[in-house]
PDB file of C-alpha atoms in Angstrom:
ATOM      1  CA  GLY A 122      -2.482 -11.332   8.647  1.00  0.00           C
ATOM      2  CA  ALA A 123       0.592  -9.910  10.043  1.00  0.00           C
ATOM      3  CA  VAL A 124       0.431  -8.428  13.382  1.00  0.00           C
ATOM      4  CA  VAL A 125       1.302  -4.802  14.391  1.00  0.00           C
ATOM      5  CA  SER A 126       1.499  -4.292  18.358  1.00  0.00           C
ATOM      6  CA  GLN A 127       1.309  -0.496  19.424  1.00  0.00           C
ATOM      7  CA  HIS A 128       1.879   0.450  23.316  1.00  0.00           C
ATOM      8  CA  PRO A 129       0.579   1.962  25.324  1.00  0.00           C
ATOM      9  CA  SER A 130      -2.783   2.086  24.184  1.00  0.00           C
ATOM     10  CA  ARG A 131      -3.616   4.524  26.445  1.00  0.00           C
ATOM     11  CA  VAL A 132      -1.332   7.404  28.533  1.00  0.00           C
ATOM     12  CA  ILE A 133      -2.220  10.477  30.317  1.00  0.00           C
ATOM     13  CA  CYS A 134       0.565  12.517  31.080  1.00  0.00           C
ATOM     14  CA  LYS A 135       1.373  16.210  32.483  1.00  0.00           C
ATOM     15  CA  SER A 136       1.879  18.953  30.253  1.00  0.00           C
ATOM     16  CA  GLY A 137       5.497  19.476  29.644  1.00  0.00           C
ATOM     17  CA  THR A 138       6.344  15.873  30.014  1.00  0.00           C
ATOM     18  CA  SER A 139       7.055  13.656  27.323  1.00  0.00           C
ATOM     19  CA  VAL A 140       5.907  10.061  25.894  1.00  0.00           C
ATOM     20  CA  LYS A 141       7.183   7.485  24.234  1.00  0.00           C
ATOM     21  CA  ILE A 142       4.825   5.056  22.138  1.00  0.00           C
ATOM     22  CA  GLU A 143       6.296   2.052  20.671  1.00  0.00           C
ATOM     23  CA  CYS A 144       5.184   0.201  17.395  1.00  0.00           C
ATOM     24  CA  ARG A 145       6.407  -3.602  16.954  1.00  0.00           C
ATOM     25  CA  SER A 146       5.921  -5.752  13.913  1.00  0.00           C
ATOM     26  CA  LEU A 147       5.426  -9.258  15.662  1.00  0.00           C
ATOM     27  CA  ASP A 148       5.724 -11.646  13.093  1.00  0.00           C
ATOM     28  CA  PHE A 149       7.837  -9.808  10.175  1.00  0.00           C
ATOM     29  CA  GLN A 150      10.439  -7.838   9.492  1.00  0.00           C
ATOM     30  CA  ALA A 151       9.062  -3.966   8.485  1.00  0.00           C
ATOM     31  CA  THR A 152      10.892  -2.008   6.309  1.00  0.00           C
ATOM     32  CA  THR A 153       9.116   0.831   6.414  1.00  0.00           C
ATOM     33  CA  MET A 154       6.843   2.101   9.243  1.00  0.00           C
ATOM     34  CA  PHE A 155       4.101   5.151   9.400  1.00  0.00           C
ATOM     35  CA  TRP A 156       2.976   7.207  12.068  1.00  0.00           C
ATOM     36  CA  TYR A 157      -0.166   8.905  12.130  1.00  0.00           C
ATOM     37  CA  ARG A 158      -2.353  11.190  14.125  1.00  0.00           C
ATOM     38  CA  GLN A 159      -5.880  11.340  14.069  1.00  0.00           C
ATOM     39  CA  PHE A 160      -8.397  13.937  15.685  1.00  0.00           C
ATOM     40  CA  PRO A 161     -11.884  13.128  17.039  1.00  0.00           C
ATOM     41  CA  LYS A 162     -13.989  12.735  13.844  1.00  0.00           C
ATOM     42  CA  GLN A 163     -11.459  13.313  11.476  1.00  0.00           C
ATOM     43  CA  SER A 164      -9.403  11.122   9.379  1.00  0.00           C
ATOM     44  CA  LEU A 165      -5.612   9.932   9.541  1.00  0.00           C
ATOM     45  CA  MET A 166      -3.071  12.396   9.025  1.00  0.00           C
ATOM     46  CA  LEU A 167       0.389  11.061   7.998  1.00  0.00           C
ATOM     47  CA  MET A 168       3.009  12.613  10.169  1.00  0.00           C
ATOM     48  CA  ALA A 169       5.928  10.781   9.044  1.00  0.00           C
ATOM     49  CA  THR A 170       7.462   7.761   7.403  1.00  0.00           C
ATOM     50  CA  SER A 171      10.345   6.107   8.909  1.00  0.00           C
ATOM     51  CA  ASN A 172      12.855   3.480   7.180  1.00  0.00           C
ATOM     52  CA  GLU A 173      15.396   0.927   9.518  1.00  0.00           C
ATOM     53  CA  GLY A 174      18.287   2.195  10.013  1.00  0.00           C
ATOM     54  CA  SER A 175      17.842   6.214   8.738  1.00  0.00           C
ATOM     55  CA  LYS A 176      16.137   9.315   9.442  1.00  0.00           C
ATOM     56  CA  ALA A 177      12.549   9.809   9.423  1.00  0.00           C
ATOM     57  CA  THR A 178      11.086  11.977   6.633  1.00  0.00           C
ATOM     58  CA  TYR A 179       8.321  14.403   8.199  1.00  0.00           C
ATOM     59  CA  GLU A 180       5.253  15.541   6.351  1.00  0.00           C
ATOM     60  CA  GLN A 181       4.853  19.617   5.860  1.00  0.00           C
ATOM     61  CA  GLY A 182       3.865  21.042   9.247  1.00  0.00           C
ATOM     62  CA  VAL A 183       5.127  18.396  11.733  1.00  0.00           C
ATOM     63  CA  GLU A 184       7.579  19.303  13.824  1.00  0.00           C
ATOM     64  CA  LYS A 185      10.685  16.783  13.616  1.00  0.00           C
ATOM     65  CA  ASP A 186      12.230  18.221  17.022  1.00  0.00           C
ATOM     66  CA  LYS A 187       8.615  17.503  18.694  1.00  0.00           C
ATOM     67  CA  PHE A 188       8.125  14.373  17.526  1.00  0.00           C
ATOM     68  CA  LEU A 189      11.016  12.052  17.795  1.00  0.00           C
ATOM     69  CA  ILE A 190      10.734   8.937  15.640  1.00  0.00           C
ATOM     70  CA  ASN A 191      13.516   6.179  15.829  1.00  0.00           C
ATOM     71  CA  HIS A 192      13.567   2.988  13.509  1.00  0.00           C
ATOM     72  CA  ALA A 193      16.678   1.293  15.327  1.00  0.00           C
ATOM     73  CA  SER A 194      15.561  -2.476  14.103  1.00  0.00           C
ATOM     74  CA  LEU A 195      13.104  -4.292  11.782  1.00  0.00           C
ATOM     75  CA  THR A 196      10.562  -4.937  14.173  1.00  0.00           C
ATOM     76  CA  LEU A 197      10.269  -1.771  16.180  1.00  0.00           C
ATOM     77  CA  SER A 198       9.771   2.104  15.987  1.00  0.00           C
ATOM     78  CA  THR A 199       9.126   4.445  18.332  1.00  0.00           C
ATOM     79  CA  LEU A 200       7.282   7.955  18.699  1.00  0.00           C
ATOM     80  CA  THR A 201       8.453  10.224  21.275  1.00  0.00           C
ATOM     81  CA  VAL A 202       6.371  13.380  21.850  1.00  0.00           C
ATOM     82  CA  THR A 203       8.495  15.609  23.531  1.00  0.00           C
ATOM     83  CA  SER A 204       7.088  18.629  25.929  1.00  0.00           C
ATOM     84  CA  ALA A 205       3.547  17.348  25.538  1.00  0.00           C
ATOM     85  CA  HIS A 206       0.702  19.890  25.366  1.00  0.00           C
ATOM     86  CA  PRO A 207      -3.069  19.612  25.922  1.00  0.00           C
ATOM     87  CA  GLU A 208      -3.360  20.118  21.970  1.00  0.00           C
ATOM     88  CA  ASP A 209      -1.341  17.173  21.071  1.00  0.00           C
ATOM     89  CA  SER A 210      -3.901  15.183  22.797  1.00  0.00           C
ATOM     90  CA  SER A 211      -4.899  12.815  19.914  1.00  0.00           C
ATOM     91  CA  PHE A 212      -5.100   9.093  18.525  1.00  0.00           C
ATOM     92  CA  TYR A 213      -1.520   8.257  17.448  1.00  0.00           C
ATOM     93  CA  ILE A 214      -1.651   5.220  15.187  1.00  0.00           C
ATOM     94  CA  CYS A 215       1.122   3.484  13.624  1.00  0.00           C
ATOM     95  CA  SER A 216       1.324   0.863  10.557  1.00  0.00           C
ATOM     96  CA  ALA A 217       4.090  -1.258   9.238  1.00  0.00           C
ATOM     97  CA  ARG A 218       5.228  -2.528   6.276  1.00  0.00           C
ATOM     98  CA  GLU A 219       7.071  -5.341   4.908  1.00  0.00           C
ATOM     99  CA  ASP A 220       9.629  -5.264   1.831  1.00  0.00           C
ATOM    100  CA  GLN A 221       7.828  -6.235  -1.005  1.00  0.00           C
ATOM    101  CA  GLY A 222       4.538  -6.322   0.859  1.00  0.00           C
ATOM    102  CA  THR A 223       1.346  -4.469  -0.572  1.00  0.00           C
ATOM    103  CA  GLU A 224      -0.360  -4.049   2.697  1.00  0.00           C
ATOM    104  CA  ALA A 225       0.418  -1.841   5.773  1.00  0.00           C
ATOM    105  CA  PHE A 226      -0.646  -3.100   8.798  1.00  0.00           C
ATOM    106  CA  PHE A 227      -1.879  -1.021  11.350  1.00  0.00           C
ATOM    107  CA  GLY A 228      -1.621  -1.423  15.296  1.00  0.00           C
ATOM    108  CA  GLN A 229      -4.427  -0.911  17.610  1.00  0.00           C
ATOM    109  CA  GLY A 230      -3.643   2.751  18.140  1.00  0.00           C
ATOM    110  CA  THR A 231      -2.575   4.944  21.282  1.00  0.00           C
ATOM    111  CA  ARG A 232      -4.875   7.400  22.872  1.00  0.00           C
ATOM    112  CA  LEU A 233      -2.863  10.214  24.527  1.00  0.00           C
ATOM    113  CA  THR A 234      -4.023  12.811  26.818  1.00  0.00           C
ATOM    114  CA  VAL A 235      -2.021  15.736  28.020  1.00  0.00           C
ATOM    115  CA  VAL A 236      -3.441  17.329  31.073  1.00  0.00           C
TER     116      VAL A 236
ATOM    117  CA  GLY B  78      -1.830  19.410  -4.355  1.00  0.00           C
ATOM    118  CA  GLN B  79      -3.883  16.377  -3.577  1.00  0.00           C
ATOM    119  CA  ASN B  80      -7.700  15.740  -2.433  1.00  0.00           C
ATOM    120  CA  ILE B  81      -9.269  12.419  -1.407  1.00  0.00           C
ATOM    121  CA  ASP B  82     -13.047  13.188  -1.386  1.00  0.00           C
ATOM    122  CA  GLN B  83     -15.689  11.149  -0.085  1.00  0.00           C
ATOM    123  CA  PRO B  84     -19.315  12.163   1.674  1.00  0.00           C
ATOM    124  CA  THR B  85     -19.264  12.661   5.057  1.00  0.00           C
ATOM    125  CA  GLU B  86     -22.086  10.803   6.048  1.00  0.00           C
ATOM    126  CA  MET B  87     -24.438   8.210   4.760  1.00  0.00           C
ATOM    127  CA  THR B  88     -27.377   6.346   6.324  1.00  0.00           C
ATOM    128  CA  ALA B  89     -28.683   2.689   5.256  1.00  0.00           C
ATOM    129  CA  THR B  90     -31.423   0.280   6.165  1.00  0.00           C
ATOM    130  CA  GLU B  91     -30.213  -3.001   7.317  1.00  0.00           C
ATOM    131  CA  GLY B  92     -30.086  -5.747   4.561  1.00  0.00           C
ATOM    132  CA  ALA B  93     -29.918  -2.711   1.725  1.00  0.00           C
ATOM    133  CA  ILE B  94     -26.855  -2.099  -0.364  1.00  0.00           C
ATOM    134  CA  VAL B  95     -24.805   0.848  -0.077  1.00  0.00           C
ATOM    135  CA  GLN B  96     -22.314   2.526  -2.370  1.00  0.00           C
ATOM    136  CA  ILE B  97     -19.592   4.932  -1.098  1.00  0.00           C
ATOM    137  CA  ASN B  98     -17.897   7.072  -3.647  1.00  0.00           C
ATOM    138  CA  CYS B  99     -14.341   8.311  -3.092  1.00  0.00           C
ATOM    139  CA  THR B 100     -12.533  10.462  -6.073  1.00  0.00           C
ATOM    140  CA  TYR B 101      -8.871  11.511  -5.842  1.00  0.00           C
ATOM    141  CA  GLN B 102      -6.129  13.783  -7.306  1.00  0.00           C
ATOM    142  CA  THR B 103      -2.959  13.079  -6.161  1.00  0.00           C
ATOM    143  CA  SER B 104       0.547  13.373  -7.466  1.00  0.00           C
ATOM    144  CA  GLY B 105       1.395   9.634  -8.118  1.00  0.00           C
ATOM    145  CA  PHE B 106      -0.910   6.673  -7.979  1.00  0.00           C
ATOM    146  CA  ASN B 107       0.218   3.228  -6.590  1.00  0.00           C
ATOM    147  CA  GLY B 108      -3.244   1.797  -5.482  1.00  0.00           C
ATOM    148  CA  LEU B 109      -6.426   2.599  -3.733  1.00  0.00           C
ATOM    149  CA  PHE B 110      -7.590   1.170  -0.146  1.00  0.00           C
ATOM    150  CA  TRP B 111     -10.637   0.773   1.632  1.00  0.00           C
ATOM    151  CA  TYR B 112     -10.433   0.684   5.249  1.00  0.00           C
ATOM    152  CA  GLN B 113     -13.017  -0.108   8.104  1.00  0.00           C
ATOM    153  CA  GLN B 114     -12.763   1.972  11.204  1.00  0.00           C
ATOM    154  CA  HIS B 115     -15.033   1.578  14.449  1.00  0.00           C
ATOM    155  CA  ALA B 116     -15.006   4.658  17.040  1.00  0.00           C
ATOM    156  CA  GLY B 117     -11.869   4.377  19.148  1.00  0.00           C
ATOM    157  CA  GLU B 118     -10.091   1.457  17.535  1.00  0.00           C
ATOM    158  CA  ALA B 119      -7.327   1.620  14.363  1.00  0.00           C
ATOM    159  CA  PRO B 120      -8.642   0.997  10.957  1.00  0.00           C
ATOM    160  CA  THR B 121      -9.008  -2.406   9.264  1.00  0.00           C
ATOM    161  CA  PHE B 122      -8.085  -3.122   6.026  1.00  0.00           C
ATOM    162  CA  LEU B 123     -11.124  -3.990   3.432  1.00  0.00           C
ATOM    163  CA  SER B 124      -9.741  -3.858  -0.135  1.00  0.00           C
ATOM    164  CA  TYR B 125      -6.981  -2.820  -2.262  1.00  0.00           C
ATOM    165  CA  ASN B 126      -7.192  -1.818  -6.274  1.00  0.00           C
ATOM    166  CA  VAL B 127      -4.505  -0.912  -8.072  1.00  0.00           C
ATOM    167  CA  LEU B 128      -5.929  -2.224 -11.591  1.00  0.00           C
ATOM    168  CA  ASP B 129      -9.107  -0.774 -13.288  1.00  0.00           C
ATOM    169  CA  GLY B 130     -12.100  -3.093 -12.339  1.00  0.00           C
ATOM    170  CA  LEU B 131     -14.197  -4.317  -9.474  1.00  0.00           C
ATOM    171  CA  GLU B 132     -12.588  -6.747  -6.949  1.00  0.00           C
ATOM    172  CA  GLU B 133     -15.299  -8.731  -4.990  1.00  0.00           C
ATOM    173  CA  LYS B 134     -14.601  -9.977  -1.577  1.00  0.00           C
ATOM    174  CA  GLY B 135     -17.527 -11.772   0.309  1.00  0.00           C
ATOM    175  CA  ARG B 136     -20.170  -9.081   0.925  1.00  0.00           C
ATOM    176  CA  PHE B 137     -17.687  -5.955   0.132  1.00  0.00           C
ATOM    177  CA  SER B 138     -16.629  -5.200  -3.481  1.00  0.00           C
ATOM    178  CA  SER B 139     -14.689  -2.170  -4.630  1.00  0.00           C
ATOM    179  CA  PHE B 140     -14.340  -0.552  -7.696  1.00  0.00           C
ATOM    180  CA  LEU B 141     -11.530   1.254  -9.310  1.00  0.00           C
ATOM    181  CA  SER B 142     -11.154   3.828 -12.276  1.00  0.00           C
ATOM    182  CA  ARG B 143      -7.899   5.203 -12.640  1.00  0.00           C
ATOM    183  CA  SER B 144      -8.321   7.428 -15.511  1.00  0.00           C
ATOM    184  CA  LYS B 145     -11.418   8.893 -13.745  1.00  0.00           C
ATOM    185  CA  GLY B 146      -9.830   9.237 -10.164  1.00  0.00           C
ATOM    186  CA  TYR B 147     -12.795   7.027  -9.006  1.00  0.00           C
ATOM    187  CA  SER B 148     -13.419   4.166  -6.503  1.00  0.00           C
ATOM    188  CA  TYR B 149     -16.371   3.237  -4.495  1.00  0.00           C
ATOM    189  CA  LEU B 150     -16.881   0.676  -1.908  1.00  0.00           C
ATOM    190  CA  LEU B 151     -19.828  -1.370  -2.348  1.00  0.00           C
ATOM    191  CA  LEU B 152     -21.461  -2.987   0.967  1.00  0.00           C
ATOM    192  CA  LYS B 153     -24.485  -5.629   0.337  1.00  0.00           C
ATOM    193  CA  GLU B 154     -26.511  -7.312   2.837  1.00  0.00           C
ATOM    194  CA  LEU B 155     -25.977  -4.707   5.276  1.00  0.00           C
ATOM    195  CA  GLN B 156     -25.623  -5.588   9.247  1.00  0.00           C
ATOM    196  CA  MET B 157     -25.774  -3.369  12.173  1.00  0.00           C
ATOM    197  CA  LYS B 158     -22.365  -4.010  12.978  1.00  0.00           C
ATOM    198  CA  ASP B 159     -21.456  -2.333   9.412  1.00  0.00           C
ATOM    199  CA  SER B 160     -21.864   1.014  11.374  1.00  0.00           C
ATOM    200  CA  ALA B 161     -18.466   2.619  11.012  1.00  0.00           C
ATOM    201  CA  SER B 162     -16.465   5.089   9.253  1.00  0.00           C
ATOM    202  CA  TYR B 163     -14.951   4.000   5.876  1.00  0.00           C
ATOM    203  CA  LEU B 164     -11.680   6.007   4.897  1.00  0.00           C
ATOM    204  CA  CYS B 165     -10.512   5.600   1.115  1.00  0.00           C
ATOM    205  CA  ALA B 166      -6.643   5.661   1.163  1.00  0.00           C
ATOM    206  CA  VAL B 167      -4.396   6.483  -1.982  1.00  0.00           C
ATOM    207  CA  ARG B 168      -0.804   5.188  -1.756  1.00  0.00           C
ATOM    208  CA  LYS B 169       1.267   6.960  -3.498  1.00  0.00           C
ATOM    209  CA  GLY B 170       5.336   6.663  -4.432  1.00  0.00           C
ATOM    210  CA  GLY B 171       7.365   5.433  -1.898  1.00  0.00           C
ATOM    211  CA  PHE B 172       4.328   3.539  -0.056  1.00  0.00           C
ATOM    212  CA  LYS B 173       3.131   6.638   1.706  1.00  0.00           C
ATOM    213  CA  THR B 174      -0.464   6.346   2.043  1.00  0.00           C
ATOM    214  CA  ILE B 175      -2.760   9.313   2.082  1.00  0.00           C
ATOM    215  CA  PHE B 176      -6.304   9.400   3.652  1.00  0.00           C
ATOM    216  CA  GLY B 177      -9.359  10.962   2.794  1.00  0.00           C
ATOM    217  CA  ALA B 178     -11.711  12.407   5.688  1.00  0.00           C
ATOM    218  CA  GLY B 179     -13.742   8.897   5.800  1.00  0.00           C
ATOM    219  CA  THR B 180     -17.367   8.685   5.503  1.00  0.00           C
ATOM    220  CA  ARG B 181     -19.343   7.371   8.707  1.00  0.00           C
ATOM    221  CA  LEU B 182     -22.006   5.128   7.577  1.00  0.00           C
ATOM    222  CA  PHE B 183     -25.205   4.805   9.859  1.00  0.00           C
ATOM    223  CA  VAL B 184     -26.939   1.523   9.341  1.00  0.00           C
ATOM    224  CA  LYS B 185     -30.685   1.342  11.089  1.00  0.00           C
ATOM    225  CA  ALA B 186     -33.004  -1.164  11.451  1.00  0.00           C
TER     226      ALA B 186
END
């Protein structure tokens, strides 16, 4: 199957700083990428949908100025958590879909801890 | 609104069969997925149903009834490594996928 690489897998940052998470499709072109957040023992909550070359569409309740998403190429999308706070600590997962594809493939996830 | 319901936890015995149910009410439907997720890891794809009926893939089978808003995942010949969370997810229009809360399956010897 297709491979989606997410980096970093773990990151610890200080409160008030910003963190960038990358999501790359390694062997296909990802028309659409999705960003999810998962708190412990809870399911994946969709944060936003990004399409290459256009602005991301954010789900209700997700602050677009805090969670900056850039999808500048068909193989890379980035999520930047700005001015991170401890409550932003979570597991962030991206998934990517190629045009006409049925399945979206998940990255390995990023465990963010804000101290 | 939209709602995806599945049991919170289930326990089954090694070698047995277990069925995990999922009911959904969503605005728009473009297929239903089942994923397996081990703690601390990303979900892995198990199955995709878009038409009514049963899809079988090895020890795993998935069933869909669109008219009833119902699906189940059937796991046969359970193994200890099958202990994980199983996520039911509905794809809506625009390929947006919404996840249920997940069912934590414990397989005991």
